[in-house]
Short mmCIF file of N, CA and C and ligand atoms in Angstrom, two decimals:
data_model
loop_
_atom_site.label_atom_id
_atom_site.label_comp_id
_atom_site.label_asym_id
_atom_site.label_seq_id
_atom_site.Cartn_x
_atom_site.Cartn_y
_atom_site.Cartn_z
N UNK A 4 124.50 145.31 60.09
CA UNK A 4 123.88 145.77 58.84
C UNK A 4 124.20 147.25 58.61
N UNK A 5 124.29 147.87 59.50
CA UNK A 5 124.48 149.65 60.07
C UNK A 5 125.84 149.86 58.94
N UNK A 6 126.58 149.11 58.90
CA UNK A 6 127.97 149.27 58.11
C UNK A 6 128.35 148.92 56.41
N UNK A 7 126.77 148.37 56.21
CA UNK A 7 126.98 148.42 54.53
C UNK A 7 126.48 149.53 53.93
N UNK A 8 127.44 149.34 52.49
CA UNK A 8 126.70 150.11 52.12
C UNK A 8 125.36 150.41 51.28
N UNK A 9 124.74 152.01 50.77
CA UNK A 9 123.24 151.81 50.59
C UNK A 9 123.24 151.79 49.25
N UNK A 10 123.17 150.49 48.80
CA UNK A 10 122.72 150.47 47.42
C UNK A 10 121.47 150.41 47.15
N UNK A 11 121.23 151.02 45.49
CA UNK A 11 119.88 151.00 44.83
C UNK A 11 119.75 149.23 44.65
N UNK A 12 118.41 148.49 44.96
CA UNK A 12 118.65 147.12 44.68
C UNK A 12 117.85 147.08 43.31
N UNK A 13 116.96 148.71 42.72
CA UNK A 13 116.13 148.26 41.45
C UNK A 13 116.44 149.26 41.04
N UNK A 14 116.29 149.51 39.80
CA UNK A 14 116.75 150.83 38.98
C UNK A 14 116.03 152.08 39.36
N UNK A 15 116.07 153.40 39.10
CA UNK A 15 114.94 154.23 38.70
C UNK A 15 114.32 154.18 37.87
N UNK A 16 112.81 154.14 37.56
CA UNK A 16 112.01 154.02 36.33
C UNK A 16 111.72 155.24 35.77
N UNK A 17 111.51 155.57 34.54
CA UNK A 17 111.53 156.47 33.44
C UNK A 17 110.12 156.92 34.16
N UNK A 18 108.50 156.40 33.96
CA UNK A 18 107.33 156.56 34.01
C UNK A 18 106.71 155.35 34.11
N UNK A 19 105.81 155.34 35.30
CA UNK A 19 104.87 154.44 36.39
C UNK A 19 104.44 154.70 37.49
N UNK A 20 104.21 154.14 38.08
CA UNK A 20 104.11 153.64 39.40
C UNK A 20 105.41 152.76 40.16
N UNK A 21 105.55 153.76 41.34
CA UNK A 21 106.53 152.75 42.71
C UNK A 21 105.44 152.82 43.47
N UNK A 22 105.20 151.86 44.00
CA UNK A 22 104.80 151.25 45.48
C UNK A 22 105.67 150.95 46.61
N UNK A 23 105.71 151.94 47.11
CA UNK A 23 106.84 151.74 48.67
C UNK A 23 106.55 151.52 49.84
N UNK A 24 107.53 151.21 50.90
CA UNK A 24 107.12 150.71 51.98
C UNK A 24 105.98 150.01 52.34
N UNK A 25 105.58 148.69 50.98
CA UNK A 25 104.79 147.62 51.33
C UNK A 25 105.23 146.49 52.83
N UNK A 26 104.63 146.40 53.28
CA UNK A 26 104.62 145.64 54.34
C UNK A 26 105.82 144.58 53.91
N UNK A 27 106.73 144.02 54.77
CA UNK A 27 107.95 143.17 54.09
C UNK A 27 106.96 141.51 53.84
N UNK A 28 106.83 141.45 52.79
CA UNK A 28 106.22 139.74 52.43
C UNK A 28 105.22 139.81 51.63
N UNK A 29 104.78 141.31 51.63
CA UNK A 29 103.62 141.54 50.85
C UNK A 29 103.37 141.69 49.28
N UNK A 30 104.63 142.14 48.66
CA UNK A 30 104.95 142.00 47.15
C UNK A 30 104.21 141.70 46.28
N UNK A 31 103.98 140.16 46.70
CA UNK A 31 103.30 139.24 45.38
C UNK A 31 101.67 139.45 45.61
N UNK A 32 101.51 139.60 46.64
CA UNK A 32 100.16 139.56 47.46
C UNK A 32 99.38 140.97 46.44
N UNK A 33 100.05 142.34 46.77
CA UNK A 33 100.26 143.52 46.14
C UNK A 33 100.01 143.46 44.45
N UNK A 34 100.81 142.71 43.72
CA UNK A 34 100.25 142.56 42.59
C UNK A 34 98.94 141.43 42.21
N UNK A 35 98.62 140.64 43.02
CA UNK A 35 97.46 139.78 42.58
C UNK A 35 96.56 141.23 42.90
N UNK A 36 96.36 141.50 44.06
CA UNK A 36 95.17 142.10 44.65
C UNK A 36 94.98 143.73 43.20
N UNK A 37 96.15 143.57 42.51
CA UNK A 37 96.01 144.82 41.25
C UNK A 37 95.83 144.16 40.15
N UNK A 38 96.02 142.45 39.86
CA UNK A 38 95.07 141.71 39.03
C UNK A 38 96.62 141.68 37.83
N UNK A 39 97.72 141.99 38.54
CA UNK A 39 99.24 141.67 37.82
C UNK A 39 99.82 140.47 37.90
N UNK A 40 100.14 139.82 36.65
CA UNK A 40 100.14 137.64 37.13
C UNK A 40 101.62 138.14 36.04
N UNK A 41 101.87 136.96 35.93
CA UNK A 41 103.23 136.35 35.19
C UNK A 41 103.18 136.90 33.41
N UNK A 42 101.42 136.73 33.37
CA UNK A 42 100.89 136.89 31.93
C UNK A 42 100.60 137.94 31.31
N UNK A 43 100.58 139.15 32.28
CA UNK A 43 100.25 140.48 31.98
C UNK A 43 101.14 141.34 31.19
N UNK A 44 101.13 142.29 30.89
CA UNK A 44 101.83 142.91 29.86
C UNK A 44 103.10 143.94 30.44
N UNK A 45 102.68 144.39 31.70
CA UNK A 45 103.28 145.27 32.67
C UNK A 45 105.31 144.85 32.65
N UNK A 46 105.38 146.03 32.52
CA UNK A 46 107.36 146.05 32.26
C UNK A 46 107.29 145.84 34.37
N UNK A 47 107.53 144.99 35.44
CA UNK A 47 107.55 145.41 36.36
C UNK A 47 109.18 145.32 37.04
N UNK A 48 109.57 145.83 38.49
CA UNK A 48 110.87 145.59 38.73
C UNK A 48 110.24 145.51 40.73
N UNK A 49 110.43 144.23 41.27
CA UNK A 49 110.20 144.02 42.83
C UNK A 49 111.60 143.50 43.36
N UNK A 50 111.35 144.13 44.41
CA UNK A 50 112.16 143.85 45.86
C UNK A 50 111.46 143.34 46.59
N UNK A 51 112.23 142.72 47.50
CA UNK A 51 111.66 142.13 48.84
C UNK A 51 112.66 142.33 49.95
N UNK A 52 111.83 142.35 51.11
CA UNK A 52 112.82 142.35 52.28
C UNK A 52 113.88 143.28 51.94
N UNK A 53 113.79 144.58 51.49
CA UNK A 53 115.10 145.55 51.54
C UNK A 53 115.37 146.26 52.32
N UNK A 54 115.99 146.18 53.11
CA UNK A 54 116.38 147.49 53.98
C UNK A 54 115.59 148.73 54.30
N UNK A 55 114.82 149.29 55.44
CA UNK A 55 114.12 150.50 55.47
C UNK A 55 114.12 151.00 56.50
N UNK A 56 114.54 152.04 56.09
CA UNK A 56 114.82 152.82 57.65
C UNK A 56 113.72 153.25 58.60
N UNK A 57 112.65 153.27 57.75
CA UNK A 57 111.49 153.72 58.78
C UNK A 57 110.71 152.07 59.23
N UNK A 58 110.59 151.21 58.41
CA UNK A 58 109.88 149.88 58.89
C UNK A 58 110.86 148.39 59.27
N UNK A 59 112.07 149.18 59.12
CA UNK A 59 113.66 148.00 59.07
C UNK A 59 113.49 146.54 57.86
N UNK A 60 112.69 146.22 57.18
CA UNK A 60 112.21 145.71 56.11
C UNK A 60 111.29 146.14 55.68
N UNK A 61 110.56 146.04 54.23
CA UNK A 61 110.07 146.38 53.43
C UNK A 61 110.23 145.98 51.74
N UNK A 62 108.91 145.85 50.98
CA UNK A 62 108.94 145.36 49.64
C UNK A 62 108.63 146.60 48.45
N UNK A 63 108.75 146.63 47.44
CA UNK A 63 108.86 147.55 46.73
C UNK A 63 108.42 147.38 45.21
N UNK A 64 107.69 147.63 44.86
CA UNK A 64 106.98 147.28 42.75
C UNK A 64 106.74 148.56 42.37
N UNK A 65 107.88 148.22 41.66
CA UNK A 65 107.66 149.57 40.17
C UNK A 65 106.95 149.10 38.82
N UNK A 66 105.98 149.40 38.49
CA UNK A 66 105.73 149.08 37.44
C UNK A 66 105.84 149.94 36.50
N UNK A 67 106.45 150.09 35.41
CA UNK A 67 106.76 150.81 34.68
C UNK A 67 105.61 151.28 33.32
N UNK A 68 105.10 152.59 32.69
CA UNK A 68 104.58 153.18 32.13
C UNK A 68 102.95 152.72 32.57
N UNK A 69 102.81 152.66 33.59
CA UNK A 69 101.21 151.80 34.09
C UNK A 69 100.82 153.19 35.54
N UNK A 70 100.08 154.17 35.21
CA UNK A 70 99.84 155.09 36.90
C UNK A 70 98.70 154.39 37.24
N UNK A 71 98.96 154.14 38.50
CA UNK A 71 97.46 153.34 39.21
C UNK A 71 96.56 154.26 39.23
N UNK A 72 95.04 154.05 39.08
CA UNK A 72 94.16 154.95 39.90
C UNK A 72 93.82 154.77 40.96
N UNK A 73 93.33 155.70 41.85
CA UNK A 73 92.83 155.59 43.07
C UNK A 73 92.28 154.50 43.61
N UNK A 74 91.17 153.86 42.96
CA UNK A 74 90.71 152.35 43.36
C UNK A 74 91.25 151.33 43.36
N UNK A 75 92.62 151.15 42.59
CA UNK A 75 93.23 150.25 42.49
C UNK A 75 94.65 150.35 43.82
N UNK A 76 94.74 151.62 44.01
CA UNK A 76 95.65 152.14 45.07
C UNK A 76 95.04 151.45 46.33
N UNK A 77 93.39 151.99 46.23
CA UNK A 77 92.71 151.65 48.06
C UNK A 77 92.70 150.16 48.24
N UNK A 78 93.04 149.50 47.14
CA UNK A 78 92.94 148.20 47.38
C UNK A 78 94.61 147.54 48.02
N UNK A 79 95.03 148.45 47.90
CA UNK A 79 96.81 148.02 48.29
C UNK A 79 96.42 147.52 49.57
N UNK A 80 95.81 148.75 50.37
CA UNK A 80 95.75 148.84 51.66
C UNK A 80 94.92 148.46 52.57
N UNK A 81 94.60 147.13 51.91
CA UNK A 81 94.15 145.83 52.81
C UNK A 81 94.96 144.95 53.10
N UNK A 82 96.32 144.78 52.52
CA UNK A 82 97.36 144.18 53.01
C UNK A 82 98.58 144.77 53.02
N UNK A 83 98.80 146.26 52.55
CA UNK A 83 100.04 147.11 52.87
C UNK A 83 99.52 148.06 53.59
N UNK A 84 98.62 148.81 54.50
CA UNK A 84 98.27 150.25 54.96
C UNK A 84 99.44 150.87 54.89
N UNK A 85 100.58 150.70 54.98
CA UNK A 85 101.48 151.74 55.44
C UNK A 85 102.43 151.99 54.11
N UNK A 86 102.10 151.50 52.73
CA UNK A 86 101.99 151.66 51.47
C UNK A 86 102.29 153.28 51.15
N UNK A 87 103.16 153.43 50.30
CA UNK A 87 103.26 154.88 49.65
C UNK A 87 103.08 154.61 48.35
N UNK A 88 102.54 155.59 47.41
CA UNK A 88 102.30 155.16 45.87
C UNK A 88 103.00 156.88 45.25
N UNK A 89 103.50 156.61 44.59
CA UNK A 89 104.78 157.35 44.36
C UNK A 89 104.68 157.18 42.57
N UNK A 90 104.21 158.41 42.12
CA UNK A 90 103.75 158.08 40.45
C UNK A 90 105.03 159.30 39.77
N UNK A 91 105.59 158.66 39.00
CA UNK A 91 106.68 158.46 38.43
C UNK A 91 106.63 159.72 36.54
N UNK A 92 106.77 160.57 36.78
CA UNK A 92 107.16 160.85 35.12
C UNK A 92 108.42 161.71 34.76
N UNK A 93 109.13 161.26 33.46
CA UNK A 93 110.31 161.45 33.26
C UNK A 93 111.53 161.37 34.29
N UNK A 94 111.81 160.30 34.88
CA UNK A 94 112.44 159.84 36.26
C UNK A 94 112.05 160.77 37.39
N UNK A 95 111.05 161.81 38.00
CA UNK A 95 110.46 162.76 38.46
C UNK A 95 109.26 162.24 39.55
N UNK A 96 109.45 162.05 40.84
CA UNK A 96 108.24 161.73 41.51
C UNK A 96 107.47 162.92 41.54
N UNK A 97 106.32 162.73 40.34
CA UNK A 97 105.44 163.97 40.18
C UNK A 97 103.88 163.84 41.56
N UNK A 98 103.73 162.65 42.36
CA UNK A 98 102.61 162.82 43.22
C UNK A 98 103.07 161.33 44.23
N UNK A 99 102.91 161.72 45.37
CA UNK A 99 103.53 160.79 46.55
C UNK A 99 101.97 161.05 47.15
N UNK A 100 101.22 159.54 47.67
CA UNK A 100 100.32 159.54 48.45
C UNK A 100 100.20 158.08 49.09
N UNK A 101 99.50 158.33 50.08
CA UNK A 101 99.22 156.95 50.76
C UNK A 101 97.96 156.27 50.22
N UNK A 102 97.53 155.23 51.09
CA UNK A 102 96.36 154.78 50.64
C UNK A 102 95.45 154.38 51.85
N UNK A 103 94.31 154.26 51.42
CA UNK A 103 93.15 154.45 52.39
C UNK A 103 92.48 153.63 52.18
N UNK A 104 91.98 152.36 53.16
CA UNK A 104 91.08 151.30 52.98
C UNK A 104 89.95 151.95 52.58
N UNK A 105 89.62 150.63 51.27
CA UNK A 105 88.01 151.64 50.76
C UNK A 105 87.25 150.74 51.47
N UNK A 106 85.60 152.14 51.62
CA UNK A 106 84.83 151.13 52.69
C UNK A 106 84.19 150.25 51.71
N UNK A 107 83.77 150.03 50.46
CA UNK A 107 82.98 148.64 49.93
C UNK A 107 83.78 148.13 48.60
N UNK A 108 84.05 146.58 48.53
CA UNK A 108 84.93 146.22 47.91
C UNK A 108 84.26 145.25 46.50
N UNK A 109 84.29 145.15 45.39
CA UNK A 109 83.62 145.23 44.45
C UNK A 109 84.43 144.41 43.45
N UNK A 110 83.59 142.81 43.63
CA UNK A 110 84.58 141.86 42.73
C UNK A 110 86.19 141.63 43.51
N UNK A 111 86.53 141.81 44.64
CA UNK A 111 88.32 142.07 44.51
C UNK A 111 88.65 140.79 45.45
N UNK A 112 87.24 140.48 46.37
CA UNK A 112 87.77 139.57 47.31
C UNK A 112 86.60 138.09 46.98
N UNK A 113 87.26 136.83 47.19
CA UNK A 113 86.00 135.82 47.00
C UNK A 113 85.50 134.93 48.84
N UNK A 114 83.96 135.61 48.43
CA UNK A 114 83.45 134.96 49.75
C UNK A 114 83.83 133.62 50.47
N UNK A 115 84.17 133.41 51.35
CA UNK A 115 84.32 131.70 52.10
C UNK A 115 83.21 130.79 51.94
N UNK A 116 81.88 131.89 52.19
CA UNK A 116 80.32 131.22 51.83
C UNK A 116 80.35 130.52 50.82
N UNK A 117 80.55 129.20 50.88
CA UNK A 117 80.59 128.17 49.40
C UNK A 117 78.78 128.71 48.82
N UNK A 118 77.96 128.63 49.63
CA UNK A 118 76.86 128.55 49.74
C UNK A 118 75.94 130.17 49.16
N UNK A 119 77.31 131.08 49.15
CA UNK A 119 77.26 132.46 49.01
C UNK A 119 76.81 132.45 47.10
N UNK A 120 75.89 133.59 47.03
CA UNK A 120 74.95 133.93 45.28
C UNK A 120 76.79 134.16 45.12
N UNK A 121 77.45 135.00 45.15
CA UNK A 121 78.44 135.59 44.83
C UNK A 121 79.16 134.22 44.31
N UNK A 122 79.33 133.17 44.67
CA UNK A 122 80.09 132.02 44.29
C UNK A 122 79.42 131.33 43.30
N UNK A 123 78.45 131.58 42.80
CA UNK A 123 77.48 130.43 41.39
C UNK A 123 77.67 131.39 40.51
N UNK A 124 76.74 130.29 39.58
CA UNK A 124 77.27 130.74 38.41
C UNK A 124 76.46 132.07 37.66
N UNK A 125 75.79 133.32 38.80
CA UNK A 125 74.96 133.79 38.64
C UNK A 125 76.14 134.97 38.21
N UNK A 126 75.59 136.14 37.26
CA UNK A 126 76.77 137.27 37.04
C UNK A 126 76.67 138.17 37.85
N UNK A 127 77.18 138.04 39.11
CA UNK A 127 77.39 139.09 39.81
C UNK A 127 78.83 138.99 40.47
N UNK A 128 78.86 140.31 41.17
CA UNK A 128 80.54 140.12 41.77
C UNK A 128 80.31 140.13 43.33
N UNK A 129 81.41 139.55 43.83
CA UNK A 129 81.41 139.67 44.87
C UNK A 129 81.05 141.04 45.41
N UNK A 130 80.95 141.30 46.47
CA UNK A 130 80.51 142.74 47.34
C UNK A 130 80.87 142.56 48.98
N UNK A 131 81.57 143.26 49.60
CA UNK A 131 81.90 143.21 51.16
C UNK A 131 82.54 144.84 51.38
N UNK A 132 81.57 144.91 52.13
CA UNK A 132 81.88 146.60 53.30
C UNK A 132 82.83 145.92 54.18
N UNK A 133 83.95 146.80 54.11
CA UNK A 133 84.99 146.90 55.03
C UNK A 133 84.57 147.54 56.30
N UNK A 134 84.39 146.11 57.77
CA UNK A 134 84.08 147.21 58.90
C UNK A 134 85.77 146.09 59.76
N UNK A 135 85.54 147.08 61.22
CA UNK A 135 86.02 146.81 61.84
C UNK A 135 86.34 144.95 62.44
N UNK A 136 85.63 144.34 62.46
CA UNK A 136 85.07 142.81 62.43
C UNK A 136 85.40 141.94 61.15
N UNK A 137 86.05 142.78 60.40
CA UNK A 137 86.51 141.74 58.75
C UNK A 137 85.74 142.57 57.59
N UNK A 138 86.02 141.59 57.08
CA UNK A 138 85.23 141.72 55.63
C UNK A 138 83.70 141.33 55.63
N UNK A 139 82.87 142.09 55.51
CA UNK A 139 81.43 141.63 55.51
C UNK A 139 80.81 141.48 54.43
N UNK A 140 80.20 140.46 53.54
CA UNK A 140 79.51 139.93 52.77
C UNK A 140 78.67 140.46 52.57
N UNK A 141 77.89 141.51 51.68
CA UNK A 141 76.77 141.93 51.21
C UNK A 141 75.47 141.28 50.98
N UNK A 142 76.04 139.98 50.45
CA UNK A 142 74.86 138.92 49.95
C UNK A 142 74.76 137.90 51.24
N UNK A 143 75.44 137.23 51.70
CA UNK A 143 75.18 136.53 52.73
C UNK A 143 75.68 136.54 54.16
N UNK A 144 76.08 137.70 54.32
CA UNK A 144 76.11 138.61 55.80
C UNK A 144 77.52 137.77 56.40
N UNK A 145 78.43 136.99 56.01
CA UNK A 145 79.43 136.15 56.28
C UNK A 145 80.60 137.03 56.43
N UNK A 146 81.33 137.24 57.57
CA UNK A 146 82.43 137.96 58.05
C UNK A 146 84.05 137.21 57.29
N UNK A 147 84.77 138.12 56.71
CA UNK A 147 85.91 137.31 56.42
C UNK A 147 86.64 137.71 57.08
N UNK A 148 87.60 137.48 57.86
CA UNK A 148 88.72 138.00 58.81
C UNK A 148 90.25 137.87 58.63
N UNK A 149 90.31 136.55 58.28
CA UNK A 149 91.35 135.90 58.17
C UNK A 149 91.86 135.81 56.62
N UNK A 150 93.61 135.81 56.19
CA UNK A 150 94.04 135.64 55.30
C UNK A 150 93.02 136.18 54.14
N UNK A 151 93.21 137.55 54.00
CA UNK A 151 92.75 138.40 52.86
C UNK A 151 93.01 138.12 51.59
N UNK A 152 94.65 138.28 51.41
CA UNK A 152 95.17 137.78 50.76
C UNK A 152 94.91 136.49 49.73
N UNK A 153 94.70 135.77 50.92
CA UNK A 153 94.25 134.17 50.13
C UNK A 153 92.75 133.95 49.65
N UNK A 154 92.56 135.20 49.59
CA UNK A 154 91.08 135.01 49.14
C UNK A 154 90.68 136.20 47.95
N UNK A 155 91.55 136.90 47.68
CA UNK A 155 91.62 137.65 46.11
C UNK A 155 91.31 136.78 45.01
N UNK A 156 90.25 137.86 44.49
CA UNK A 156 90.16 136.46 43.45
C UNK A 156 91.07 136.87 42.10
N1 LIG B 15 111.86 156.04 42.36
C1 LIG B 15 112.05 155.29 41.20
N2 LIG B 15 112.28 155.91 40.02
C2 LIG B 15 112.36 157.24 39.95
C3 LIG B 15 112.17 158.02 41.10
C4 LIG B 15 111.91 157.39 42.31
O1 LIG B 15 111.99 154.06 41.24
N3 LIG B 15 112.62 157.80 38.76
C5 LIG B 15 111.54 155.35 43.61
C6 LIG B 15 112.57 155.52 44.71
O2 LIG B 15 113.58 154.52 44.59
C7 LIG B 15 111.73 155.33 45.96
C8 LIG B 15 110.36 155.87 45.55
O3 LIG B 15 110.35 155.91 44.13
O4 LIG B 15 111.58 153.94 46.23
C9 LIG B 15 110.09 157.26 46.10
O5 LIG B 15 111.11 158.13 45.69
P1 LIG B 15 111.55 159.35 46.61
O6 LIG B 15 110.34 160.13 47.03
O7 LIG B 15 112.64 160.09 45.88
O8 LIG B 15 112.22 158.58 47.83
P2 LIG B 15 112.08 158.86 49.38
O9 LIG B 15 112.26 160.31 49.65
O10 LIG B 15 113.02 157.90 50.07
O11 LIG B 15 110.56 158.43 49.64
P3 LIG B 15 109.78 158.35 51.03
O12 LIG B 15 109.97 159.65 51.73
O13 LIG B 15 108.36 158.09 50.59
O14 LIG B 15 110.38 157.19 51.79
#
């Protein structure tokens, strides 16, 4: 691989958001958990599995004229931590930062607790403090651990 050469595999974007060095597989995962589907309005441009010199794979979403805010950033980094968010104006990376698991998560993840208030048809949102042990349930004290991802709502 050492002997090809380094091509750009997505353009440079004018003004947005890049998301770099997402975990390699994490991509699609990355835009649900920012609430970005097929139907949304967002100009976007993804890679997968590209070449990286610091993680040897890695995925990549530019979304174009869209800057994330901060809350939507801390949410990357329940399934990318090692995520760079790289905000974009006039082809210009004007602010490079990482992201930081937030400690309480609000509507983003859906409880396993079938049995959980958060799952009826009552109007509230989900709620889980991020500890060490998973995802913890606010309303019915239920640990989520496993496949994060598959549980965005
Ligand atoms: N980028 C882009 N459009 C621009 C400018 C930058 O899509 N107009 C992308 C680059 O392709 C890269 C990311 O934004 O994926 C960060 O750009 P830059 O900081 O220039 O790259 P690196 O120095 O390689 O970043 P890092 O040190 O974070 O790996």
């Amino acid at each position: 691989m050492k002997d090809e050469p380094r091509v750009l595999q997505i353009s440079p974007i004018r003004n947005g958001t890049v998301i770099d060095h997402i975990t390699a597989g994490e991509a699609l995962n990355v835009l649900k958990i920012l609430g970005i589907t097929g139907t949304t309005d967002e100009c976007l441009s993804i890679a997968t599995n590209v070449a990286s010199e610091k993680s040897g794979r890695k995925d990549v979403v530019k979304i174009s004229d869209r800057e994330l805010c901060t809350e939507e950033v801390d949410r990357i980094a329940l399934i990318a931590p090692q995520a760079t968010i790289n905000i974009i104006r006039d082809y210009l990376v004007c602010e490079k930062m990482g992201v930081e698991i937030p400690r309480v998560l609000l509507g983003v993840v859906r409880c396993p607790n079938r049995g959980c208030i958060s799952n009826t048809n009552e109007p509230i949102k989900s709620r889980f403090e991020v500890t060490k042990r998973g995802l913890h349930c606010l309303y019915c004290d239920w640990y989520l651990k496993d496949d994060i991802p598959g549980h965005i709502i």
